Coordinates of N, CA and C in Angstrom, one line a residue:
X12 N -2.1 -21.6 -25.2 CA -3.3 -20.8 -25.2 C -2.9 -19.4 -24.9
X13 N -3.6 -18.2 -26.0 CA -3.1 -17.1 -25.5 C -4.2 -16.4 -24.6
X14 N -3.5 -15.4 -23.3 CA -4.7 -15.2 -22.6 C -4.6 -13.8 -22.9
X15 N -6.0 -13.0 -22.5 CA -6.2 -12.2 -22.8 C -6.6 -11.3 -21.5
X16 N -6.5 -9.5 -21.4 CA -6.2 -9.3 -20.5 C -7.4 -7.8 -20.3
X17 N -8.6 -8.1 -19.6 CA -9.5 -7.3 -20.6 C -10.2 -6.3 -19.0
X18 N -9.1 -4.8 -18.8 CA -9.6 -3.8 -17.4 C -11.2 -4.2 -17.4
X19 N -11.6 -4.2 -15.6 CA -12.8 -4.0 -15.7 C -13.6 -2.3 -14.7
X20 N -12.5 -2.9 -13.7 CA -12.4 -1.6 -12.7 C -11.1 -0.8 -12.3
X21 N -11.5 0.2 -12.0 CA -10.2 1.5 -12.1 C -10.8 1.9 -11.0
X22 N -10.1 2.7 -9.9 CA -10.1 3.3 -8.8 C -8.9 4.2 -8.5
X23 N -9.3 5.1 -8.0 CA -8.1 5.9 -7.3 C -8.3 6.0 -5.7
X24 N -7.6 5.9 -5.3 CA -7.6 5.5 -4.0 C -6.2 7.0 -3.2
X25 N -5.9 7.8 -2.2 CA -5.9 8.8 -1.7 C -6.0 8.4 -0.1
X26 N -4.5 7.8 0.5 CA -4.8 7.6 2.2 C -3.8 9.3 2.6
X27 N -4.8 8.8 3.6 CA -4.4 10.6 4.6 C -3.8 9.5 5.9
X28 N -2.8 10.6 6.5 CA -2.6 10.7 7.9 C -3.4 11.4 9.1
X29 N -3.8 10.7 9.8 CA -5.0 11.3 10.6 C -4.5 11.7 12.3
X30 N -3.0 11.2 12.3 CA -2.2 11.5 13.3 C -2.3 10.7 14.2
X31 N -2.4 10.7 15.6 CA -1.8 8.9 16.2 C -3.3 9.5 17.3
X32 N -3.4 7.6 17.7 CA -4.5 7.8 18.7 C -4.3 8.0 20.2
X33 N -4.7 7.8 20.9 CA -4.7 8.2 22.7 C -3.4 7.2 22.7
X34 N -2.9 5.9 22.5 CA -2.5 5.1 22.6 C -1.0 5.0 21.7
X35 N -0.8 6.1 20.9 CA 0.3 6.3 20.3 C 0.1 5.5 18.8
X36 N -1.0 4.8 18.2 CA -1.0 4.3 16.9 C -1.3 5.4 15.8
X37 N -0.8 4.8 14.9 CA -0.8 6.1 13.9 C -2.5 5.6 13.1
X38 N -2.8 6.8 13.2 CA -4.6 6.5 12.4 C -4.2 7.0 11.0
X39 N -4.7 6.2 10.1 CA -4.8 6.8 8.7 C -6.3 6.4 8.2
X40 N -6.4 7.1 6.8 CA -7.9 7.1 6.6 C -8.0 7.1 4.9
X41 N -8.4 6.6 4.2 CA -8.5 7.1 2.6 C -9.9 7.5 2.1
X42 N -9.8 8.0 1.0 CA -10.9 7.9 0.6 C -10.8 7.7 -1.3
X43 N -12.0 6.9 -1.7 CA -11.4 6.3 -3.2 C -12.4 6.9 -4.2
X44 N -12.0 7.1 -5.1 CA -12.5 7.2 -6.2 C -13.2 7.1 -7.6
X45 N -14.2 5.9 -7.7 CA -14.6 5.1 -8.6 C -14.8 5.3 -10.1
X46 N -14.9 4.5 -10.5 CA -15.4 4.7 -12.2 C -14.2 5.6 -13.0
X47 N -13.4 5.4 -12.8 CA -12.3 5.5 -13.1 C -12.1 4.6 -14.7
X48 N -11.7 6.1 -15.9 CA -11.2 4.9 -17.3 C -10.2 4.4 -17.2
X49 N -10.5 2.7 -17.3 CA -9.7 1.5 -17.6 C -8.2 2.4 -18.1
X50 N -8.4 3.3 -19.5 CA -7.5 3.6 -20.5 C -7.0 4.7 -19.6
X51 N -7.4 5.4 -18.6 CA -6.7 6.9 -18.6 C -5.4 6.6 -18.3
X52 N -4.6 7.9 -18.6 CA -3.0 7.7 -18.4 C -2.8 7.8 -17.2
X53 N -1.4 7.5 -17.0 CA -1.3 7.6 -15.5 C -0.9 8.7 -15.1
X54 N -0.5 9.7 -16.1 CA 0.1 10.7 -15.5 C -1.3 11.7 -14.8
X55 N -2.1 11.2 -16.1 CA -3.4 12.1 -15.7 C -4.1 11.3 -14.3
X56 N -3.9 10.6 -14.1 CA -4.9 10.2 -13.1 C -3.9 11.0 -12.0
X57 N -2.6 11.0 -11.9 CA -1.8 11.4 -10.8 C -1.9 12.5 -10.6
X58 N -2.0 13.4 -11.6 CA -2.8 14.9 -11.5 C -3.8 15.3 -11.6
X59 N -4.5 14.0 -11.3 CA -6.2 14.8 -10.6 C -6.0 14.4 -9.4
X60 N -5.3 13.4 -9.3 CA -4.7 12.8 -7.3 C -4.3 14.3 -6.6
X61 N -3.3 14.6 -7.3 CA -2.8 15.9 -6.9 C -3.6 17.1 -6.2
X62 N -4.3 17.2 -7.5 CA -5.0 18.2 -7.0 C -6.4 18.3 -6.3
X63 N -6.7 16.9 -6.1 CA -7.4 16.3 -4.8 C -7.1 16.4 -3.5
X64 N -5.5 16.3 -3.7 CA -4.7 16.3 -2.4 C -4.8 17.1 -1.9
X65 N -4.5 18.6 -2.5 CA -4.5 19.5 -2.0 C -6.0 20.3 -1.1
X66 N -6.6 19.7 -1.8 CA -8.1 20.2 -1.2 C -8.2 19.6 0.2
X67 N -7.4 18.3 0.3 CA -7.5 17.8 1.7 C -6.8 18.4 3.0
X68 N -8.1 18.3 4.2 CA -7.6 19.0 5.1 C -6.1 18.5 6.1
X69 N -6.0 16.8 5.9 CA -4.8 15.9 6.3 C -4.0 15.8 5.2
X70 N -2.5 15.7 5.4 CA -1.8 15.2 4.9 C -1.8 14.1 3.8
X71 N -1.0 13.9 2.8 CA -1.6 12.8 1.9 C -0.4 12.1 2.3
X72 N -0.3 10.6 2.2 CA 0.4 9.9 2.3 C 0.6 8.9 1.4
X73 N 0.1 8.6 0.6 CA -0.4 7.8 -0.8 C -1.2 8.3 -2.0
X74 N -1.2 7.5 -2.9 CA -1.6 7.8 -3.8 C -1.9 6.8 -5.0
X75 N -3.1 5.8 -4.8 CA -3.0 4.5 -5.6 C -4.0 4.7 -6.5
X76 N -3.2 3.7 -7.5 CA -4.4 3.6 -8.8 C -4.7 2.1 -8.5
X77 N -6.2 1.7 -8.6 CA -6.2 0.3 -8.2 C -7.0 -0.3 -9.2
X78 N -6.5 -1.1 -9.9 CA -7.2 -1.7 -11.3 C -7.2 -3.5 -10.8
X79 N -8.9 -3.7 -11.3 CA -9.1 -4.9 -11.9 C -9.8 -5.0 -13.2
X80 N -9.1 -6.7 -13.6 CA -8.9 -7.4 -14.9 C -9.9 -8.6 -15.2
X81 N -10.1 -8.5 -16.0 CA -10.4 -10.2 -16.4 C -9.9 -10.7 -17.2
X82 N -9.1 -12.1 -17.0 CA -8.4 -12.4 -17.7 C -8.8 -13.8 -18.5
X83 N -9.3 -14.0 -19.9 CA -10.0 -14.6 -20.7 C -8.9 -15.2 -21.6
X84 N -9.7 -16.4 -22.1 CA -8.4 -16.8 -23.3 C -8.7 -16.2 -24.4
X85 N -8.1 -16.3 -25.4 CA -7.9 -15.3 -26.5 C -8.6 -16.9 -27.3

């Protein structure tokens, strides 16, 4: 059986460093993206990450594209 492999959700996702707590733990923090096209490229999504990044007042530390599937038989 062939299976089939059919995006349903796209996110971009953007964690910051938020620098360490009273206790010495490092705090980080993200903020995501939604409704994100299944098809966009990746370069393009990485350069709208970019220049997201830059608008932020923390540090960027990541930078994910987070996709779900459904995966059906053909």
């Amino acid at each position: 059986m062939a299976v089939e492999v059919r995006p349903t959700v796209t996110r971009l996702r953007i964690n910051m460093d938020y620098g360490t707590d009273a206790n010495g733990r490092k705090l980080t923090r993200s903020k995501s993206f939604n409704n994100v096209k299944p098809d966009a490229a990746d370069q393009a999504i990485f350069d709208v990450a970019v220049a997201l990044a830059d608008l932020q007042e923390h540090p960027v530390t990541a930078i994910r594209k987070v996709s779900e599937s459904d995966l059906v038989q053909a």
